[in-house]
């Protein structure tokens, strides 16, 4: 079983929809979770990070962690065409702080105008 | 604050050659990590340097190496290039809680 699993998509939704992006992880010791956004031919850009279970909100973005299910989610409200990108979940390899990261394969999101 | 810079941005090499890529982290950041990104394998951790010492290493062959200088700038080297080394090589500069990526160097091996 891979350490971090993520559906590669593509996921295509109409503008204004709520988007749900998800990852599962295998190691219950993981404590720290991140979401990156990557536009075509660019480096990944940090969107959000969270330590704990529950929700963390930043503007139109909400990160959710369910440690009992080993499941992390990123929700995007009022989606815009500019949100079209690949979204990657990432977890520190040794479970703490900002260590070398293990990434999901990324979900390719397309927001249709 | 200036972001992470990587040079060159694009590179074409042939099998058997070697290549050196450069990364300048965000000012004040002392840790630099390198990643390889391919369509098949996604983003994979290569190694991390902190204060000129390699602190972590991913599961890559010894052809992949790196170093860090006293000003925190880092280089990675790939020797005896193979076709499968074609990838986007990303450098990340580590802050207090997370990592910030550069634009990457796109390497094509022919």
mmCIF file of C-alpha atoms in Angstrom:
data_model
loop_
_atom_site.group_PDB
_atom_site.id
_atom_site.type_symbol
_atom_site.label_atom_id
_atom_site.label_comp_id
_atom_site.label_asym_id
_atom_site.label_seq_id
_atom_site.Cartn_x
_atom_site.Cartn_y
_atom_site.Cartn_z
ATOM 1 C CA UNK A 1 0.000 0.000 0.000
ATOM 2 C CA UNK A 2 1.378 3.400 -0.943
ATOM 3 C CA UNK A 3 1.843 5.849 1.911
ATOM 4 C CA UNK A 4 -0.357 8.520 0.341
ATOM 5 C CA UNK A 5 -3.096 7.767 -2.180
ATOM 6 C CA UNK A 6 -4.858 10.363 -4.284
ATOM 7 C CA UNK A 7 -7.242 10.017 -7.223
ATOM 8 C CA UNK A 8 -5.497 11.581 -10.264
ATOM 9 C CA UNK A 9 -8.747 12.645 -11.932
ATOM 10 C CA UNK A 10 -9.271 14.653 -14.025
ATOM 11 C CA UNK A 11 -12.096 16.177 -12.035
ATOM 12 C CA UNK A 12 -14.198 18.588 -14.095
ATOM 13 C CA UNK A 13 -16.808 20.837 -12.452
ATOM 14 C CA UNK A 14 -18.719 23.973 -13.493
ATOM 15 C CA UNK A 15 -17.677 27.389 -12.232
ATOM 16 C CA UNK A 16 -19.172 28.201 -8.837
ATOM 17 C CA UNK A 17 -19.407 24.584 -7.687
ATOM 18 C CA UNK A 18 -17.981 23.275 -4.439
ATOM 19 C CA UNK A 19 -14.983 21.047 -5.113
ATOM 20 C CA UNK A 20 -13.906 18.191 -2.863
ATOM 21 C CA UNK A 21 -10.384 16.778 -3.211
ATOM 22 C CA UNK A 22 -9.266 13.835 -1.116
ATOM 23 C CA UNK A 23 -6.284 11.779 -0.007
ATOM 24 C CA UNK A 24 -5.856 8.735 2.171
ATOM 25 C CA UNK A 25 -2.703 7.840 4.065
ATOM 26 C CA UNK A 26 -1.466 4.650 5.628
ATOM 27 C CA UNK A 27 0.698 5.641 8.610
ATOM 28 C CA UNK A 28 -1.288 6.631 11.668
ATOM 29 C CA UNK A 29 1.819 8.367 13.058
ATOM 30 C CA UNK A 30 1.477 11.170 10.514
ATOM 31 C CA UNK A 31 0.565 14.364 12.305
ATOM 32 C CA UNK A 32 1.047 17.119 9.781
ATOM 33 C CA UNK A 33 -0.718 17.567 6.468
ATOM 34 C CA UNK A 34 -0.339 19.964 3.571
ATOM 35 C CA UNK A 35 -2.033 20.856 0.336
ATOM 36 C CA UNK A 36 -0.140 22.262 -2.626
ATOM 37 C CA UNK A 37 -1.461 23.637 -5.896
ATOM 38 C CA UNK A 38 0.561 23.267 -9.075
ATOM 39 C CA UNK A 39 -0.186 25.070 -12.304
ATOM 40 C CA UNK A 40 1.093 23.625 -15.546
ATOM 41 C CA UNK A 41 4.863 24.035 -15.946
ATOM 42 C CA UNK A 42 5.227 25.672 -12.523
ATOM 43 C CA UNK A 43 6.492 24.539 -9.118
ATOM 44 C CA UNK A 44 4.004 23.536 -6.391
ATOM 45 C CA UNK A 45 2.593 26.395 -4.337
ATOM 46 C CA UNK A 46 1.636 25.854 -0.696
ATOM 47 C CA UNK A 47 -2.085 26.346 -0.116
ATOM 48 C CA UNK A 48 -2.656 25.162 3.424
ATOM 49 C CA UNK A 49 -1.159 23.093 6.195
ATOM 50 C CA UNK A 50 -2.697 21.675 9.337
ATOM 51 C CA UNK A 51 -1.569 19.711 12.376
ATOM 52 C CA UNK A 52 -4.763 18.495 13.826
ATOM 53 C CA UNK A 53 -8.009 16.753 13.133
ATOM 54 C CA UNK A 54 -10.941 18.926 12.208
ATOM 55 C CA UNK A 55 -11.253 21.838 9.810
ATOM 56 C CA UNK A 56 -9.021 24.746 8.910
ATOM 57 C CA UNK A 57 -10.392 27.514 6.731
ATOM 58 C CA UNK A 58 -8.567 30.081 4.586
ATOM 59 C CA UNK A 59 -10.778 32.136 2.306
ATOM 60 C CA UNK A 60 -12.497 29.842 -0.176
ATOM 61 C CA UNK A 61 -10.367 26.875 0.919
ATOM 62 C CA UNK A 62 -11.050 24.476 3.793
ATOM 63 C CA UNK A 63 -8.718 21.657 4.797
ATOM 64 C CA UNK A 64 -10.199 18.788 6.757
ATOM 65 C CA UNK A 65 -8.377 15.958 8.527
ATOM 66 C CA UNK A 66 -9.974 12.789 9.889
ATOM 67 C CA UNK A 67 -7.208 10.907 11.667
ATOM 68 C CA UNK A 68 -9.476 8.044 12.697
ATOM 69 C CA UNK A 69 -10.090 7.283 8.999
ATOM 70 C CA UNK A 70 -6.664 8.482 7.816
ATOM 71 C CA UNK A 71 -8.425 10.722 5.347
ATOM 72 C CA UNK A 72 -7.670 14.321 4.378
ATOM 73 C CA UNK A 73 -9.766 16.626 2.232
ATOM 74 C CA UNK A 74 -9.540 20.013 0.593
ATOM 75 C CA UNK A 75 -12.757 21.860 -0.205
ATOM 76 C CA UNK A 76 -12.906 24.800 -2.599
ATOM 77 C CA UNK A 77 -16.016 27.004 -2.435
ATOM 78 C CA UNK A 78 -17.239 29.173 -5.296
ATOM 79 C CA UNK A 79 -14.719 27.572 -7.660
ATOM 80 C CA UNK A 80 -13.196 29.773 -10.354
ATOM 81 C CA UNK A 81 -11.553 28.916 -13.698
ATOM 82 C CA UNK A 82 -8.291 30.155 -12.159
ATOM 83 C CA UNK A 83 -8.531 27.253 -9.683
ATOM 84 C CA UNK A 84 -7.871 24.853 -12.572
ATOM 85 C CA UNK A 85 -4.630 23.150 -11.585
ATOM 86 C CA UNK A 86 -3.236 19.979 -10.054
ATOM 87 C CA UNK A 87 -3.760 19.673 -6.296
ATOM 88 C CA UNK A 88 -1.291 17.632 -4.294
ATOM 89 C CA UNK A 89 -1.572 16.445 -0.734
ATOM 90 C CA UNK A 90 1.710 16.070 1.126
ATOM 91 C CA UNK A 91 2.809 14.567 4.416
ATOM 92 C CA UNK A 92 6.253 14.807 6.053
ATOM 93 C CA UNK A 93 8.104 11.528 5.576
ATOM 94 C CA UNK A 94 8.875 11.085 9.250
ATOM 95 C CA UNK A 95 5.614 12.525 10.466
ATOM 96 C CA UNK A 96 6.776 15.800 11.925
ATOM 97 C CA UNK A 97 7.399 19.421 11.078
ATOM 98 C CA UNK A 98 8.660 20.292 7.622
ATOM 99 C CA UNK A 99 10.649 17.146 6.832
ATOM 100 C CA UNK A 100 11.093 15.704 3.348
ATOM 101 C CA UNK A 101 7.595 15.273 1.981
ATOM 102 C CA UNK A 102 5.688 12.297 0.614
ATOM 103 C CA UNK A 103 3.227 13.464 -2.013
ATOM 104 C CA UNK A 104 0.069 12.026 -3.470
ATOM 105 C CA UNK A 105 0.082 11.744 -7.249
ATOM 106 C CA UNK A 106 -2.092 14.856 -7.495
ATOM 107 C CA UNK A 107 -5.647 15.456 -8.712
ATOM 108 C CA UNK A 108 -6.031 17.407 -11.952
ATOM 109 C CA UNK A 109 -8.931 19.830 -11.461
ATOM 110 C CA UNK A 110 -10.716 21.588 -14.331
ATOM 111 C CA UNK A 111 -13.210 24.384 -13.627
ATOM 112 C CA UNK A 112 -15.440 24.955 -16.636
ATOM 113 C CA UNK A 113 -16.462 28.601 -17.213
ATOM 114 C CA UNK B 1 11.212 38.398 0.094
ATOM 115 C CA UNK B 2 12.512 36.790 -3.081
ATOM 116 C CA UNK B 3 11.367 33.245 -3.688
ATOM 117 C CA UNK B 4 13.313 30.114 -4.489
ATOM 118 C CA UNK B 5 15.282 30.367 -7.706
ATOM 119 C CA UNK B 6 16.508 27.508 -9.840
ATOM 120 C CA UNK B 7 18.851 27.504 -12.790
ATOM 121 C CA UNK B 8 18.782 26.578 -15.544
ATOM 122 C CA UNK B 9 15.063 26.354 -16.232
ATOM 123 C CA UNK B 10 15.419 23.977 -19.165
ATOM 124 C CA UNK B 11 18.131 21.548 -20.125
ATOM 125 C CA UNK B 12 18.648 18.964 -22.846
ATOM 126 C CA UNK B 13 21.296 16.287 -22.403
ATOM 127 C CA UNK B 14 22.133 12.943 -23.981
ATOM 128 C CA UNK B 15 22.424 9.568 -22.316
ATOM 129 C CA UNK B 16 25.665 9.065 -20.440
ATOM 130 C CA UNK B 17 26.278 12.742 -19.813
ATOM 131 C CA UNK B 18 26.145 14.374 -16.424
ATOM 132 C CA UNK B 19 24.241 17.448 -15.307
ATOM 133 C CA UNK B 20 24.394 19.957 -12.452
ATOM 134 C CA UNK B 21 21.355 21.917 -11.318
ATOM 135 C CA UNK B 22 21.423 24.900 -8.990
ATOM 136 C CA UNK B 23 19.033 26.195 -6.342
ATOM 137 C CA UNK B 24 19.067 29.371 -4.262
ATOM 138 C CA UNK B 25 16.703 29.182 -1.274
ATOM 139 C CA UNK B 26 14.691 31.964 0.284
ATOM 140 C CA UNK B 27 16.938 34.316 2.207
ATOM 141 C CA UNK B 28 17.410 33.068 5.759
ATOM 142 C CA UNK B 29 16.356 29.507 5.016
ATOM 143 C CA UNK B 30 19.100 27.017 5.771
ATOM 144 C CA UNK B 31 17.458 23.821 4.561
ATOM 145 C CA UNK B 32 17.052 22.800 0.936
ATOM 146 C CA UNK B 33 15.302 19.703 -0.373
ATOM 147 C CA UNK B 34 15.300 18.287 -3.878
ATOM 148 C CA UNK B 35 12.475 16.416 -5.586
ATOM 149 C CA UNK B 36 11.989 14.689 -8.912
ATOM 150 C CA UNK B 37 8.600 14.946 -10.625
ATOM 151 C CA UNK B 38 7.563 12.637 -13.455
ATOM 152 C CA UNK B 39 4.117 11.839 -14.889
ATOM 153 C CA UNK B 40 4.392 8.219 -13.815
ATOM 154 C CA UNK B 41 5.823 8.506 -10.313
ATOM 155 C CA UNK B 42 4.688 11.970 -9.320
ATOM 156 C CA UNK B 43 6.777 14.009 -6.905
ATOM 157 C CA UNK B 44 9.495 11.999 -5.179
ATOM 158 C CA UNK B 45 11.918 13.141 -2.495
ATOM 159 C CA UNK B 46 15.600 12.982 -3.467
ATOM 160 C CA UNK B 47 17.501 14.463 -0.524
ATOM 161 C CA UNK B 48 17.676 17.295 1.958
ATOM 162 C CA UNK B 49 20.582 19.465 3.011
ATOM 163 C CA UNK B 50 20.894 21.545 6.137
ATOM 164 C CA UNK B 51 23.949 23.614 7.010
ATOM 165 C CA UNK B 52 26.000 21.930 4.286
ATOM 166 C CA UNK B 53 25.183 18.392 5.516
ATOM 167 C CA UNK B 54 22.879 15.858 3.908
ATOM 168 C CA UNK B 55 20.235 15.156 6.523
ATOM 169 C CA UNK B 56 17.759 12.911 4.679
ATOM 170 C CA UNK B 57 17.869 10.858 1.534
ATOM 171 C CA UNK B 58 15.169 9.293 -0.602
ATOM 172 C CA UNK B 59 15.279 6.052 -2.517
ATOM 173 C CA UNK B 60 17.360 7.030 -5.541
ATOM 174 C CA UNK B 61 20.570 5.509 -6.934
ATOM 175 C CA UNK B 62 23.976 6.923 -6.137
ATOM 176 C CA UNK B 63 24.080 8.656 -9.533
ATOM 177 C CA UNK B 64 22.026 11.364 -7.851
ATOM 178 C CA UNK B 65 24.062 13.498 -5.492
ATOM 179 C CA UNK B 66 24.000 16.955 -4.060
ATOM 180 C CA UNK B 67 25.781 19.488 -1.968
ATOM 181 C CA UNK B 68 25.110 22.694 -0.128
ATOM 182 C CA UNK B 69 27.335 25.710 0.229
ATOM 183 C CA UNK B 70 27.888 27.968 3.229
ATOM 184 C CA UNK B 71 25.461 30.531 1.774
ATOM 185 C CA UNK B 72 22.762 27.784 1.690
ATOM 186 C CA UNK B 73 22.748 27.572 -2.085
ATOM 187 C CA UNK B 74 22.538 23.985 -3.234
ATOM 188 C CA UNK B 75 23.435 21.974 -6.290
ATOM 189 C CA UNK B 76 22.364 18.545 -7.374
ATOM 190 C CA UNK B 77 24.270 16.398 -9.815
ATOM 191 C CA UNK B 78 23.132 13.459 -11.886
ATOM 192 C CA UNK B 79 25.862 11.385 -13.487
ATOM 193 C CA UNK B 80 25.582 8.900 -16.338
ATOM 194 C CA UNK B 81 22.190 10.172 -17.400
ATOM 195 C CA UNK B 82 19.508 7.695 -18.425
ATOM 196 C CA UNK B 83 16.380 8.320 -20.486
ATOM 197 C CA UNK B 84 14.292 7.791 -17.345
ATOM 198 C CA UNK B 85 15.969 10.761 -15.671
ATOM 199 C CA UNK B 86 13.899 13.081 -17.856
ATOM 200 C CA UNK B 87 11.824 14.964 -15.324
ATOM 201 C CA UNK B 88 11.080 18.231 -13.598
ATOM 202 C CA UNK B 89 13.574 18.703 -10.767
ATOM 203 C CA UNK B 90 12.240 20.849 -7.970
ATOM 204 C CA UNK B 91 14.072 22.499 -5.143
ATOM 205 C CA UNK B 92 12.278 23.418 -1.926
ATOM 206 C CA UNK B 93 13.375 25.889 0.696
ATOM 207 C CA UNK B 94 12.261 25.026 4.192
ATOM 208 C CA UNK B 95 10.784 27.566 6.537
ATOM 209 C CA UNK B 96 9.681 27.022 10.130
ATOM 210 C CA UNK B 97 6.727 24.818 9.327
ATOM 211 C CA UNK B 98 6.711 23.935 5.666
ATOM 212 C CA UNK B 99 8.457 23.989 2.320
ATOM 213 C CA UNK B 100 8.356 26.507 -0.518
ATOM 214 C CA UNK B 101 9.134 25.304 -4.017
ATOM 215 C CA UNK B 102 11.018 26.886 -6.865
ATOM 216 C CA UNK B 103 9.834 26.797 -10.490
ATOM 217 C CA UNK B 104 11.923 23.726 -11.271
ATOM 218 C CA UNK B 105 14.435 22.699 -13.897
ATOM 219 C CA UNK B 106 12.981 20.654 -16.730
ATOM 220 C CA UNK B 107 15.548 18.088 -17.867
ATOM 221 C CA UNK B 108 15.164 16.159 -21.097
ATOM 222 C CA UNK B 109 17.521 13.257 -21.731
ATOM 223 C CA UNK B 110 17.794 12.114 -25.347
#
